Amino acid sequence: MHLLLALNLPAEERLVPAARRAMAGFLLAAGVAPDTVDDVVLALDEACSNVLQHAFPSGNPGSYELRADFRPEEVVIEVADHGVGFDAMGWRSATTLDLAGRGLDIMRRVMTSVEVESPRQEGGARLRLRKRLVAVHE
């Protein structure tokens, strides 16, 4: 089975839970193990939170794209915005004393791979998250 989920969302926190539910619903319907679904939804939540917190400073309006490509063996999620971007080369891992800045660390721990493209040529940032899928019957 091959499914594609594509959403263009305004950068508003109130819509993130709907995106999480849509992702979880597709994965569960495809027979993906609940623990794997939890990992993917956690990573998606962190990616969306990064957009909301960093892409559009000073409350500037904006939007972002969420795409999820579901295949039997893997899901690939892209979260892209046209905001201010960030210095991916200057990013450092959060320490235990940091109150923020743990999103990329969390995504890297629960996903098979995480790719960051920032700044993009057209502006903003793109995260590409990959997760090998484990079916319930495996």
mmCIF file with all atom_site columns, N, CA, C and O in Angstrom, residues 39-94:
data_model
loop_
_atom_site.group_PDB
_atom_site.id
_atom_site.type_symbol
_atom_site.label_atom_id
_atom_site.label_alt_id
_atom_site.label_comp_id
_atom_site.label_asym_id
_atom_site.label_entity_id
_atom_site.label_seq_id
_atom_site.pdbx_PDB_ins_code
_atom_site.Cartn_x
_atom_site.Cartn_y
_atom_site.Cartn_z
_atom_site.occupancy
_atom_site.B_iso_or_equiv
_atom_site.pdbx_formal_charge
_atom_site.auth_seq_id
_atom_site.auth_comp_id
_atom_site.auth_asym_id
_atom_site.auth_atom_id
_atom_site.pdbx_PDB_model_num
ATOM 1   N N  . ASP A 1 39 ? 6.468  6.909  18.031 1.00 0.00 ? 39 ASP A N  1
ATOM 2   C CA . ASP A 1 39 ? 7.730  7.557  17.666 1.00 0.00 ? 39 ASP A CA 1
ATOM 3   C C  . ASP A 1 39 ? 7.523  8.566  16.542 1.00 0.00 ? 39 ASP A C  1
ATOM 4   O O  . ASP A 1 39 ? 8.029  9.688  16.598 1.00 0.00 ? 39 ASP A O  1
ATOM 5   N N  . VAL A 1 40 ? 6.794  8.163  15.512 1.00 0.00 ? 40 VAL A N  1
ATOM 6   C CA . VAL A 1 40 ? 6.570  9.036  14.357 1.00 0.00 ? 40 VAL A CA 1
ATOM 7   C C  . VAL A 1 40 ? 5.768  10.267 14.760 1.00 0.00 ? 40 VAL A C  1
ATOM 8   O O  . VAL A 1 40 ? 6.096  11.393 14.376 1.00 0.00 ? 40 VAL A O  1
ATOM 9   N N  . VAL A 1 41 ? 4.736  10.076 15.555 1.00 0.00 ? 41 VAL A N  1
ATOM 10  C CA . VAL A 1 41 ? 3.897  11.194 15.984 1.00 0.00 ? 41 VAL A CA 1
ATOM 11  C C  . VAL A 1 41 ? 4.693  12.149 16.875 1.00 0.00 ? 41 VAL A C  1
ATOM 12  O O  . VAL A 1 41 ? 4.567  13.378 16.754 1.00 0.00 ? 41 VAL A O  1
ATOM 13  N N  . LEU A 1 42 ? 5.545  11.633 17.745 1.00 0.00 ? 42 LEU A N  1
ATOM 14  C CA . LEU A 1 42 ? 6.392  12.480 18.582 1.00 0.00 ? 42 LEU A CA 1
ATOM 15  C C  . LEU A 1 42 ? 7.331  13.323 17.708 1.00 0.00 ? 42 LEU A C  1
ATOM 16  O O  . LEU A 1 42 ? 7.473  14.532 17.915 1.00 0.00 ? 42 LEU A O  1
ATOM 17  N N  . ALA A 1 43 ? 7.964  12.707 16.736 1.00 0.00 ? 43 ALA A N  1
ATOM 18  C CA . ALA A 1 43 ? 8.875  13.436 15.847 1.00 0.00 ? 43 ALA A CA 1
ATOM 19  C C  . ALA A 1 43 ? 8.119  14.495 15.050 1.00 0.00 ? 43 ALA A C  1
ATOM 20  O O  . ALA A 1 43 ? 8.606  15.623 14.877 1.00 0.00 ? 43 ALA A O  1
ATOM 21  N N  . LEU A 1 44 ? 6.935  14.153 14.550 1.00 0.00 ? 44 LEU A N  1
ATOM 22  C CA . LEU A 1 44 ? 6.121  15.113 13.818 1.00 0.00 ? 44 LEU A CA 1
ATOM 23  C C  . LEU A 1 44 ? 5.763  16.300 14.701 1.00 0.00 ? 44 LEU A C  1
ATOM 24  O O  . LEU A 1 44 ? 5.847  17.459 14.285 1.00 0.00 ? 44 LEU A O  1
ATOM 25  N N  . ASP A 1 45 ? 5.368  16.033 15.934 1.00 0.00 ? 45 ASP A N  1
ATOM 26  C CA . ASP A 1 45 ? 5.017  17.090 16.877 1.00 0.00 ? 45 ASP A CA 1
ATOM 27  C C  . ASP A 1 45 ? 6.202  18.030 17.094 1.00 0.00 ? 45 ASP A C  1
ATOM 28  O O  . ASP A 1 45 ? 6.048  19.253 17.104 1.00 0.00 ? 45 ASP A O  1
ATOM 29  N N  . GLU A 1 46 ? 7.395  17.467 17.263 1.00 0.00 ? 46 GLU A N  1
ATOM 30  C CA . GLU A 1 46 ? 8.597  18.288 17.462 1.00 0.00 ? 46 GLU A CA 1
ATOM 31  C C  . GLU A 1 46 ? 8.895  19.130 16.224 1.00 0.00 ? 46 GLU A C  1
ATOM 32  O O  . GLU A 1 46 ? 9.263  20.301 16.335 1.00 0.00 ? 46 GLU A O  1
ATOM 33  N N  . ALA A 1 47 ? 8.737  18.550 15.043 1.00 0.00 ? 47 ALA A N  1
ATOM 34  C CA . ALA A 1 47 ? 9.002  19.281 13.801 1.00 0.00 ? 47 ALA A CA 1
ATOM 35  C C  . ALA A 1 47 ? 8.023  20.452 13.646 1.00 0.00 ? 47 ALA A C  1
ATOM 36  O O  . ALA A 1 47 ? 8.429  21.570 13.311 1.00 0.00 ? 47 ALA A O  1
ATOM 37  N N  . CYS A 1 48 ? 6.755  20.198 13.906 1.00 0.00 ? 48 CYS A N  1
ATOM 38  C CA . CYS A 1 48 ? 5.757  21.266 13.812 1.00 0.00 ? 48 CYS A CA 1
ATOM 39  C C  . CYS A 1 48 ? 6.014  22.343 14.872 1.00 0.00 ? 48 CYS A C  1
ATOM 40  O O  . CYS A 1 48 ? 5.908  23.544 14.586 1.00 0.00 ? 48 CYS A O  1
ATOM 41  N N  . SER A 1 49 ? 6.374  21.925 16.062 1.00 0.00 ? 49 SER A N  1
ATOM 42  C CA . SER A 1 49 ? 6.673  22.883 17.131 1.00 0.00 ? 49 SER A CA 1
ATOM 43  C C  . SER A 1 49 ? 7.843  23.781 16.759 1.00 0.00 ? 49 SER A C  1
ATOM 44  O O  . SER A 1 49 ? 7.841  24.984 17.052 1.00 0.00 ? 49 SER A O  1
ATOM 45  N N  . ASN A 1 50 ? 8.862  23.206 16.102 1.00 0.00 ? 50 ASN A N  1
ATOM 46  C CA . ASN A 1 50 ? 9.999  24.016 15.660 1.00 0.00 ? 50 ASN A CA 1
ATOM 47  C C  . ASN A 1 50 ? 9.558  25.108 14.694 1.00 0.00 ? 50 ASN A C  1
ATOM 48  O O  . ASN A 1 50 ? 10.019 26.248 14.780 1.00 0.00 ? 50 ASN A O  1
ATOM 49  N N  . VAL A 1 51 ? 8.671  24.752 13.758 1.00 0.00 ? 51 VAL A N  1
ATOM 50  C CA . VAL A 1 51 ? 8.160  25.757 12.823 1.00 0.00 ? 51 VAL A CA 1
ATOM 51  C C  . VAL A 1 51 ? 7.453  26.868 13.594 1.00 0.00 ? 51 VAL A C  1
ATOM 52  O O  . VAL A 1 51 ? 7.709  28.057 13.382 1.00 0.00 ? 51 VAL A O  1
ATOM 53  N N  . LEU A 1 52 ? 6.567  26.486 14.488 1.00 0.00 ? 52 LEU A N  1
ATOM 54  C CA . LEU A 1 52 ? 5.773  27.471 15.214 1.00 0.00 ? 52 LEU A CA 1
ATOM 55  C C  . LEU A 1 52 ? 6.629  28.374 16.091 1.00 0.00 ? 52 LEU A C  1
ATOM 56  O O  . LEU A 1 52 ? 6.344  29.563 16.238 1.00 0.00 ? 52 LEU A O  1
ATOM 57  N N  . GLN A 1 53 ? 7.696  27.832 16.668 1.00 0.00 ? 53 GLN A N  1
ATOM 58  C CA . GLN A 1 53 ? 8.527  28.611 17.581 1.00 0.00 ? 53 GLN A CA 1
ATOM 59  C C  . GLN A 1 53 ? 9.590  29.443 16.877 1.00 0.00 ? 53 GLN A C  1
ATOM 60  O O  . GLN A 1 53 ? 9.983  30.498 17.374 1.00 0.00 ? 53 GLN A O  1
ATOM 61  N N  . HIS A 1 54 ? 10.081 28.973 15.721 1.00 0.00 ? 54 HIS A N  1
ATOM 62  C CA . HIS A 1 54 ? 11.265 29.604 15.150 1.00 0.00 ? 54 HIS A CA 1
ATOM 63  C C  . HIS A 1 54 ? 11.091 30.208 13.762 1.00 0.00 ? 54 HIS A C  1
ATOM 64  O O  . HIS A 1 54 ? 11.821 31.131 13.401 1.00 0.00 ? 54 HIS A O  1
ATOM 65  N N  . ALA A 1 55 ? 10.192 29.705 12.949 1.00 0.00 ? 55 ALA A N  1
ATOM 66  C CA . ALA A 1 55 ? 10.142 30.124 11.547 1.00 0.00 ? 55 ALA A CA 1
ATOM 67  C C  . ALA A 1 55 ? 9.579  31.528 11.354 1.00 0.00 ? 55 ALA A C  1
ATOM 68  O O  . ALA A 1 55 ? 9.988  32.238 10.440 1.00 0.00 ? 55 ALA A O  1
ATOM 69  N N  . PHE A 1 56 ? 8.639  31.916 12.189 1.00 0.00 ? 56 PHE A N  1
ATOM 70  C CA . PHE A 1 56 ? 7.957  33.181 11.990 1.00 0.00 ? 56 PHE A CA 1
ATOM 71  C C  . PHE A 1 56 ? 8.023  34.017 13.267 1.00 0.00 ? 56 PHE A C  1
ATOM 72  O O  . PHE A 1 56 ? 7.059  34.078 14.029 1.00 0.00 ? 56 PHE A O  1
ATOM 73  N N  . PRO A 1 57 ? 9.162  34.658 13.513 1.00 0.00 ? 57 PRO A N  1
ATOM 74  C CA . PRO A 1 57 ? 9.325  35.422 14.753 1.00 0.00 ? 57 PRO A CA 1
ATOM 75  C C  . PRO A 1 57 ? 8.391  36.638 14.790 1.00 0.00 ? 57 PRO A C  1
ATOM 76  O O  . PRO A 1 57 ? 7.868  37.075 13.767 1.00 0.00 ? 57 PRO A O  1
ATOM 77  N N  . SER A 1 58 ? 8.206  37.131 15.949 1.00 0.00 ? 58 SER A N  1
ATOM 78  C CA . SER A 1 58 ? 7.396  38.334 16.178 1.00 0.00 ? 58 SER A CA 1
ATOM 79  C C  . SER A 1 58 ? 5.950  38.158 15.744 1.00 0.00 ? 58 SER A C  1
ATOM 80  O O  . SER A 1 58 ? 5.271  39.121 15.400 1.00 0.00 ? 58 SER A O  1
ATOM 81  N N  . GLY A 1 59 ? 5.478  36.921 15.717 1.00 0.00 ? 59 GLY A N  1
ATOM 82  C CA . GLY A 1 59 ? 4.082  36.678 15.395 1.00 0.00 ? 59 GLY A CA 1
ATOM 83  C C  . GLY A 1 59 ? 3.721  36.920 13.943 1.00 0.00 ? 59 GLY A C  1
ATOM 84  O O  . GLY A 1 59 ? 2.549  37.043 13.609 1.00 0.00 ? 59 GLY A O  1
ATOM 85  N N  . ASN A 1 60 ? 4.727  37.008 13.068 1.00 0.00 ? 60 ASN A N  1
ATOM 86  C CA . ASN A 1 60 ? 4.433  37.179 11.645 1.00 0.00 ? 60 ASN A CA 1
ATOM 87  C C  . ASN A 1 60 ? 3.625  35.982 11.155 1.00 0.00 ? 60 ASN A C  1
ATOM 88  O O  . ASN A 1 60 ? 3.920  34.848 11.509 1.00 0.00 ? 60 ASN A O  1
ATOM 89  N N  . PRO A 1 61 ? 2.612  36.230 10.306 1.00 0.00 ? 61 PRO A N  1
ATOM 90  C CA . PRO A 1 61 ? 1.828  35.105 9.800  1.00 0.00 ? 61 PRO A CA 1
ATOM 91  C C  . PRO A 1 61 ? 2.661  34.272 8.830  1.00 0.00 ? 61 PRO A C  1
ATOM 92  O O  . PRO A 1 61 ? 3.567  34.769 8.178  1.00 0.00 ? 61 PRO A O  1
ATOM 93  N N  . GLY A 1 62 ? 2.352  33.021 8.771  1.00 0.00 ? 62 GLY A N  1
ATOM 94  C CA . GLY A 1 62 ? 3.060  32.137 7.864  1.00 0.00 ? 62 GLY A CA 1
ATOM 95  C C  . GLY A 1 62 ? 2.339  30.818 7.759  1.00 0.00 ? 62 GLY A C  1
ATOM 96  O O  . GLY A 1 62 ? 1.329  30.583 8.414  1.00 0.00 ? 62 GLY A O  1
ATOM 97  N N  . SER A 1 63 ? 2.878  29.958 6.929  1.00 0.00 ? 63 SER A N  1
ATOM 98  C CA . SER A 1 63 ? 2.317  28.623 6.780  1.00 0.00 ? 63 SER A CA 1
ATOM 99  C C  . SER A 1 63 ? 3.458  27.653 6.528  1.00 0.00 ? 63 SER A C  1
ATOM 100 O O  . SER A 1 63 ? 4.592  28.059 6.277  1.00 0.00 ? 63 SER A O  1
ATOM 101 N N  . TYR A 1 64 ? 3.135  26.384 6.603  1.00 0.00 ? 64 TYR A N  1
ATOM 102 C CA . TYR A 1 64 ? 4.138  25.357 6.336  1.00 0.00 ? 64 TYR A CA 1
ATOM 103 C C  . TYR A 1 64 ? 3.469  24.164 5.691  1.00 0.00 ? 64 TYR A C  1
ATOM 104 O O  . TYR A 1 64 ? 2.255  23.989 5.770  1.00 0.00 ? 64 TYR A O  1
ATOM 105 N N  . GLU A 1 65 ? 4.298  23.381 5.010  1.00 0.00 ? 65 GLU A N  1
ATOM 106 C CA . GLU A 1 65 ? 3.800  22.198 4.328  1.00 0.00 ? 65 GLU A CA 1
ATOM 107 C C  . GLU A 1 65 ? 4.212  20.959 5.098  1.00 0.00 ? 65 GLU A C  1
ATOM 108 O O  . GLU A 1 65 ? 5.336  20.861 5.585  1.00 0.00 ? 65 GLU A O  1
ATOM 109 N N  . LEU A 1 66 ? 3.308  20.029 5.174  1.00 0.00 ? 66 LEU A N  1
ATOM 110 C CA . LEU A 1 66 ? 3.555  18.727 5.783  1.00 0.00 ? 66 LEU A CA 1
ATOM 111 C C  . LEU A 1 66 ? 3.220  17.677 4.734  1.00 0.00 ? 66 LEU A C  1
ATOM 112 O O  . LEU A 1 66 ? 2.110  17.667 4.201  1.00 0.00 ? 66 LEU A O  1
ATOM 113 N N  . ARG A 1 67 ? 4.195  16.846 4.422  1.00 0.00 ? 67 ARG A N  1
ATOM 114 C CA . ARG A 1 67 ? 3.984  15.744 3.470  1.00 0.00 ? 67 ARG A CA 1
ATOM 115 C C  . ARG A 1 67 ? 4.460  14.461 4.137  1.00 0.00 ? 67 ARG A C  1
ATOM 116 O O  . ARG A 1 67 ? 5.525  14.439 4.752  1.00 0.00 ? 67 ARG A O  1
ATOM 117 N N  . ALA A 1 68 ? 3.667  13.439 3.994  1.00 0.00 ? 68 ALA A N  1
ATOM 118 C CA . ALA A 1 68 ? 4.045  12.126 4.510  1.00 0.00 ? 68 ALA A CA 1
ATOM 119 C C  . ALA A 1 68 ? 3.817  11.104 3.411  1.00 0.00 ? 68 ALA A C  1
ATOM 120 O O  . ALA A 1 68 ? 2.721  11.000 2.862  1.00 0.00 ? 68 ALA A O  1
ATOM 121 N N  . ASP A 1 69 ? 4.864  10.379 3.088  1.00 0.00 ? 69 ASP A N  1
ATOM 122 C CA . ASP A 1 69 ? 4.826  9.357  2.045  1.00 0.00 ? 69 ASP A CA 1
ATOM 123 C C  . ASP A 1 69 ? 4.927  8.002  2.752  1.00 0.00 ? 69 ASP A C  1
ATOM 124 O O  . ASP A 1 69 ? 5.965  7.667  3.319  1.00 0.00 ? 69 ASP A O  1
ATOM 125 N N  . PHE A 1 70 ? 3.817  7.272  2.763  1.00 0.00 ? 70 PHE A N  1
ATOM 126 C CA . PHE A 1 70 ? 3.737  5.990  3.458  1.00 0.00 ? 70 PHE A CA 1
ATOM 127 C C  . PHE A 1 70 ? 3.969  4.862  2.466  1.00 0.00 ? 70 PHE A C  1
ATOM 128 O O  . PHE A 1 70 ? 3.255  4.753  1.472  1.00 0.00 ? 70 PHE A O  1
ATOM 129 N N  . ARG A 1 71 ? 4.913  4.025  2.762  1.00 0.00 ? 71 ARG A N  1
ATOM 130 C CA . ARG A 1 71 ? 5.156  2.798  1.993  1.00 0.00 ? 71 ARG A CA 1
ATOM 131 C C  . ARG A 1 71 ? 5.167  1.654  3.012  1.00 0.00 ? 71 ARG A C  1
ATOM 132 O O  . ARG A 1 71 ? 5.322  1.889  4.211  1.00 0.00 ? 71 ARG A O  1
ATOM 133 N N  . PRO A 1 72 ? 5.040  0.421  2.578  1.00 0.00 ? 72 PRO A N  1
ATOM 134 C CA . PRO A 1 72 ? 4.985  -0.688 3.543  1.00 0.00 ? 72 PRO A CA 1
ATOM 135 C C  . PRO A 1 72 ? 6.198  -0.761 4.475  1.00 0.00 ? 72 PRO A C  1
ATOM 136 O O  . PRO A 1 72 ? 6.065  -1.133 5.630  1.00 0.00 ? 72 PRO A O  1
ATOM 137 N N  . GLU A 1 73 ? 7.360  -0.361 3.991  1.00 0.00 ? 73 GLU A N  1
ATOM 138 C CA . GLU A 1 73 ? 8.582  -0.513 4.786  1.00 0.00 ? 73 GLU A CA 1
ATOM 139 C C  . GLU A 1 73 ? 9.056  0.772  5.459  1.00 0.00 ? 73 GLU A C  1
ATOM 140 O O  . GLU A 1 73 ? 9.907  0.737  6.337  1.00 0.00 ? 73 GLU A O  1
ATOM 141 N N  . GLU A 1 74 ? 8.483  1.926  5.072  1.00 0.00 ? 74 GLU A N  1
ATOM 142 C CA . GLU A 1 74 ? 9.027  3.195  5.575  1.00 0.00 ? 74 GLU A CA 1
ATOM 143 C C  . GLU A 1 74 ? 8.012  4.317  5.401  1.00 0.00 ? 74 GLU A C  1
ATOM 144 O O  . GLU A 1 74 ? 7.194  4.305  4.493  1.00 0.00 ? 74 GLU A O  1
ATOM 145 N N  . VAL A 1 75 ? 8.087  5.305  6.303  1.00 0.00 ? 75 VAL A N  1
ATOM 146 C CA . VAL A 1 75 ? 7.365  6.555  6.112  1.00 0.00 ? 75 VAL A CA 1
ATOM 147 C C  . VAL A 1 75 ? 8.418  7.660  6.043  1.00 0.00 ? 75 VAL A C  1
ATOM 148 O O  . VAL A 1 75 ? 9.395  7.658  6.802  1.00 0.00 ? 75 VAL A O  1
ATOM 149 N N  . VAL A 1 76 ? 8.231  8.557  5.072  1.00 0.00 ? 76 VAL A N  1
ATOM 150 C CA . VAL A 1 76 ? 9.104  9.722  4.932  1.00 0.00 ? 76 VAL A CA 1
ATOM 151 C C  . VAL A 1 76 ? 8.226  10.951 5.128  1.00 0.00 ? 76 VAL A C  1
ATOM 152 O O  . VAL A 1 76 ? 7.226  11.131 4.421  1.00 0.00 ? 76 VAL A O  1
ATOM 153 N N  . ILE A 1 77 ? 8.607  11.778 6.086  1.00 0.00 ? 77 ILE A N  1
ATOM 154 C CA . ILE A 1 77 ? 7.844  12.977 6.417  1.00 0.00 ? 77 ILE A CA 1
ATOM 155 C C  . ILE A 1 77 ? 8.709  14.194 6.107  1.00 0.00 ? 77 ILE A C  1
ATOM 156 O O  . ILE A 1 77 ? 9.874  14.240 6.492  1.00 0.00 ? 77 ILE A O  1
ATOM 157 N N  . GLU A 1 78 ? 8.118  15.161 5.441  1.00 0.00 ? 78 GLU A N  1
ATOM 158 C CA . GLU A 1 78 ? 8.795  16.432 5.202  1.00 0.00 ? 78 GLU A CA 1
ATOM 159 C C  . GLU A 1 78 ? 7.949  17.543 5.802  1.00 0.00 ? 78 GLU A C  1
ATOM 160 O O  . GLU A 1 78 ? 6.738  17.602 5.569  1.00 0.00 ? 78 GLU A O  1
ATOM 161 N N  . VAL A 1 79 ? 8.611  18.392 6.568  1.00 0.00 ? 79 VAL A N  1
ATOM 162 C CA . VAL A 1 79 ? 7.979  19.581 7.123  1.00 0.00 ? 79 VAL A CA 1
ATOM 163 C C  . VAL A 1 79 ? 8.812  20.746 6.619  1.00 0.00 ? 79 VAL A C  1
ATOM 164 O O  . VAL A 1 79 ? 10.005 20.843 6.920  1.00 0.00 ? 79 VAL A O  1
ATOM 165 N N  . ALA A 1 80 ? 8.187  21.612 5.808  1.00 0.00 ? 80 ALA A N  1
ATOM 166 C CA . ALA A 1 80 ? 8.919  22.719 5.189  1.00 0.00 ? 80 ALA A CA 1
ATOM 167 C C  . ALA A 1 80 ? 8.179  24.026 5.422  1.00 0.00 ? 80 ALA A C  1
ATOM 168 O O  . ALA A 1 80 ? 6.949  24.078 5.347  1.00 0.00 ? 80 ALA A O  1
ATOM 169 N N  . ASP A 1 81 ? 8.944  25.065 5.692  1.00 0.00 ? 81 ASP A N  1
ATOM 170 C CA . ASP A 1 81 ? 8.364  26.395 5.881  1.00 0.00 ? 81 ASP A CA 1
ATOM 171 C C  . ASP A 1 81 ? 9.121  27.399 5.019  1.00 0.00 ? 81 ASP A C  1
ATOM 172 O O  . ASP A 1 81 ? 10.170 27.089 4.464  1.00 0.00 ? 81 ASP A O  1
ATOM 173 N N  . HIS A 1 82 ? 8.562  28.592 4.923  1.00 0.00 ? 82 HIS A N  1
ATOM 174 C CA . HIS A 1 82 ? 9.198  29.689 4.197  1.00 0.00 ? 82 HIS A CA 1
ATOM 175 C C  . HIS A 1 82 ? 9.520  30.819 5.171  1.00 0.00 ? 82 HIS A C  1
ATOM 176 O O  . HIS A 1 82 ? 9.445  31.992 4.814  1.00 0.00 ? 82 HIS A O  1
ATOM 177 N N  . GLY A 1 83 ? 9.890  30.426 6.382  1.00 0.00 ? 83 GLY A N  1
ATOM 178 C CA . GLY A 1 83 ? 10.208 31.400 7.422  1.00 0.00 ? 83 GLY A CA 1
ATOM 179 C C  . GLY A 1 83 ? 11.652 31.854 7.345  1.00 0.00 ? 83 GLY A C  1
ATOM 180 O O  . GLY A 1 83 ? 12.271 31.852 6.281  1.00 0.00 ? 83 GLY A O  1
ATOM 181 N N  . VAL A 1 84 ? 12.196 32.200 8.508  1.00 0.00 ? 84 VAL A N  1
ATOM 182 C CA . VAL A 1 84 ? 13.542 32.793 8.557  1.00 0.00 ? 84 VAL A CA 1
ATOM 183 C C  . VAL A 1 84 ? 14.654 31.757 8.475  1.00 0.00 ? 84 VAL A C  1
ATOM 184 O O  . VAL A 1 84 ? 15.810 32.116 8.258  1.00 0.00 ? 84 VAL A O  1
ATOM 185 N N  . GLY A 1 85 ? 14.348 30.473 8.641  1.00 0.00 ? 85 GLY A N  1
ATOM 186 C CA . GLY A 1 85 ? 15.394 29.452 8.612  1.00 0.00 ? 85 GLY A CA 1
ATOM 187 C C  . GLY A 1 85 ? 16.259 29.524 9.864  1.00 0.00 ? 85 GLY A C  1
ATOM 188 O O  . GLY A 1 85 ? 16.037 30.338 10.756 1.00 0.00 ? 85 GLY A O  1
ATOM 189 N N  . PHE A 1 86 ? 17.245 28.650 9.917  1.00 0.00 ? 86 PHE A N  1
ATOM 190 C CA . PHE A 1 86 ? 18.185 28.680 11.026 1.00 0.00 ? 86 PHE A CA 1
ATOM 191 C C  . PHE A 1 86 ? 19.514 28.120 10.541 1.00 0.00 ? 86 PHE A C  1
ATOM 192 O O  . PHE A 1 86 ? 19.590 27.517 9.483  1.00 0.00 ? 86 PHE A O  1
ATOM 193 N N  . ASP A 1 87 ? 20.540 28.356 11.325 1.00 0.00 ? 87 ASP A N  1
ATOM 194 C CA . ASP A 1 87 ? 21.877 27.905 10.952 1.00 0.00 ? 87 ASP A CA 1
ATOM 195 C C  . ASP A 1 87 ? 22.038 26.440 11.352 1.00 0.00 ? 87 ASP A C  1
ATOM 196 O O  . ASP A 1 87 ? 22.358 26.135 12.498 1.00 0.00 ? 87 ASP A O  1
ATOM 197 N N  . ALA A 1 88 ? 21.798 25.547 10.408 1.00 0.00 ? 88 ALA A N  1
ATOM 198 C CA . ALA A 1 88 ? 21.893 24.113 10.696 1.00 0.00 ? 88 ALA A CA 1
ATOM 199 C C  . ALA A 1 88 ? 23.313 23.714 11.072 1.00 0.00 ? 88 ALA A C  1
ATOM 200 O O  . ALA A 1 88 ? 23.522 22.784 11.845 1.00 0.00 ? 88 ALA A O  1
ATOM 201 N N  . MET A 1 89 ? 24.304 24.399 10.528 1.00 0.00 ? 89 MET A N  1
ATOM 202 C CA . MET A 1 89 ? 25.704 24.074 10.846 1.00 0.00 ? 89 MET A CA 1
ATOM 203 C C  . MET A 1 89 ? 26.070 24.531 12.253 1.00 0.00 ? 89 MET A C  1
ATOM 204 O O  . MET A 1 89 ? 26.925 23.959 12.895 1.00 0.00 ? 89 MET A O  1
ATOM 205 N N  . GLY A 1 90 ? 25.402 25.593 12.726 1.00 0.00 ? 90 GLY A N  1
ATOM 206 C CA . GLY A 1 90 ? 25.698 26.118 14.051 1.00 0.00 ? 90 GLY A CA 1
ATOM 207 C C  . GLY A 1 90 ? 24.887 25.471 15.153 1.00 0.00 ? 90 GLY A C  1
ATOM 208 O O  . GLY A 1 90 ? 25.062 25.772 16.330 1.00 0.00 ? 90 GLY A O  1
ATOM 209 N N  . TRP A 1 91 ? 23.984 24.563 14.779 1.00 0.00 ? 91 TRP A N  1
ATOM 210 C CA . TRP A 1 91 ? 23.135 23.909 15.763 1.00 0.00 ? 91 TRP A CA 1
ATOM 211 C C  . TRP A 1 91 ? 23.979 23.030 16.663 1.00 0.00 ? 91 TRP A C  1
ATOM 212 O O  . TRP A 1 91 ? 24.904 22.364 16.234 1.00 0.00 ? 91 TRP A O  1
ATOM 213 N N  . ARG A 1 92 ? 23.673 23.056 17.942 1.00 0.00 ? 92 ARG A N  1
ATOM 214 C CA . ARG A 1 92 ? 24.354 22.175 18.887 1.00 0.00 ? 92 ARG A CA 1
ATOM 215 C C  . ARG A 1 92 ? 23.311 21.389 19.656 1.00 0.00 ? 92 ARG A C  1
ATOM 216 O O  . ARG A 1 92 ? 22.190 21.842 19.858 1.00 0.00 ? 92 ARG A O  1
ATOM 217 N N  . SER A 1 93 ? 23.714 20.219 20.073 1.00 0.00 ? 93 SER A N  1
ATOM 218 C CA . SER A 1 93 ? 22.823 19.360 20.820 1.00 0.00 ? 93 SER A CA 1
ATOM 219 C C  . SER A 1 93 ? 22.518 19.994 22.179 1.00 0.00 ? 93 SER A C  1
ATOM 220 O O  . SER A 1 93 ? 23.384 20.624 22.799 1.00 0.00 ? 93 SER A O  1
ATOM 221 N N  . ALA A 1 94 ? 21.290 19.847 22.639 1.00 0.00 ? 94 ALA A N  1
ATOM 222 C CA . ALA A 1 94 ? 20.892 20.393 23.937 1.00 0.00 ? 94 ALA A CA 1
ATOM 223 C C  . ALA A 1 94 ? 21.577 19.627 25.066 1.00 0.00 ? 94 ALA A C  1
ATOM 224 O O  . ALA A 1 94 ? 21.866 18.439 24.949 1.00 0.00 ? 94 ALA A O  1
#
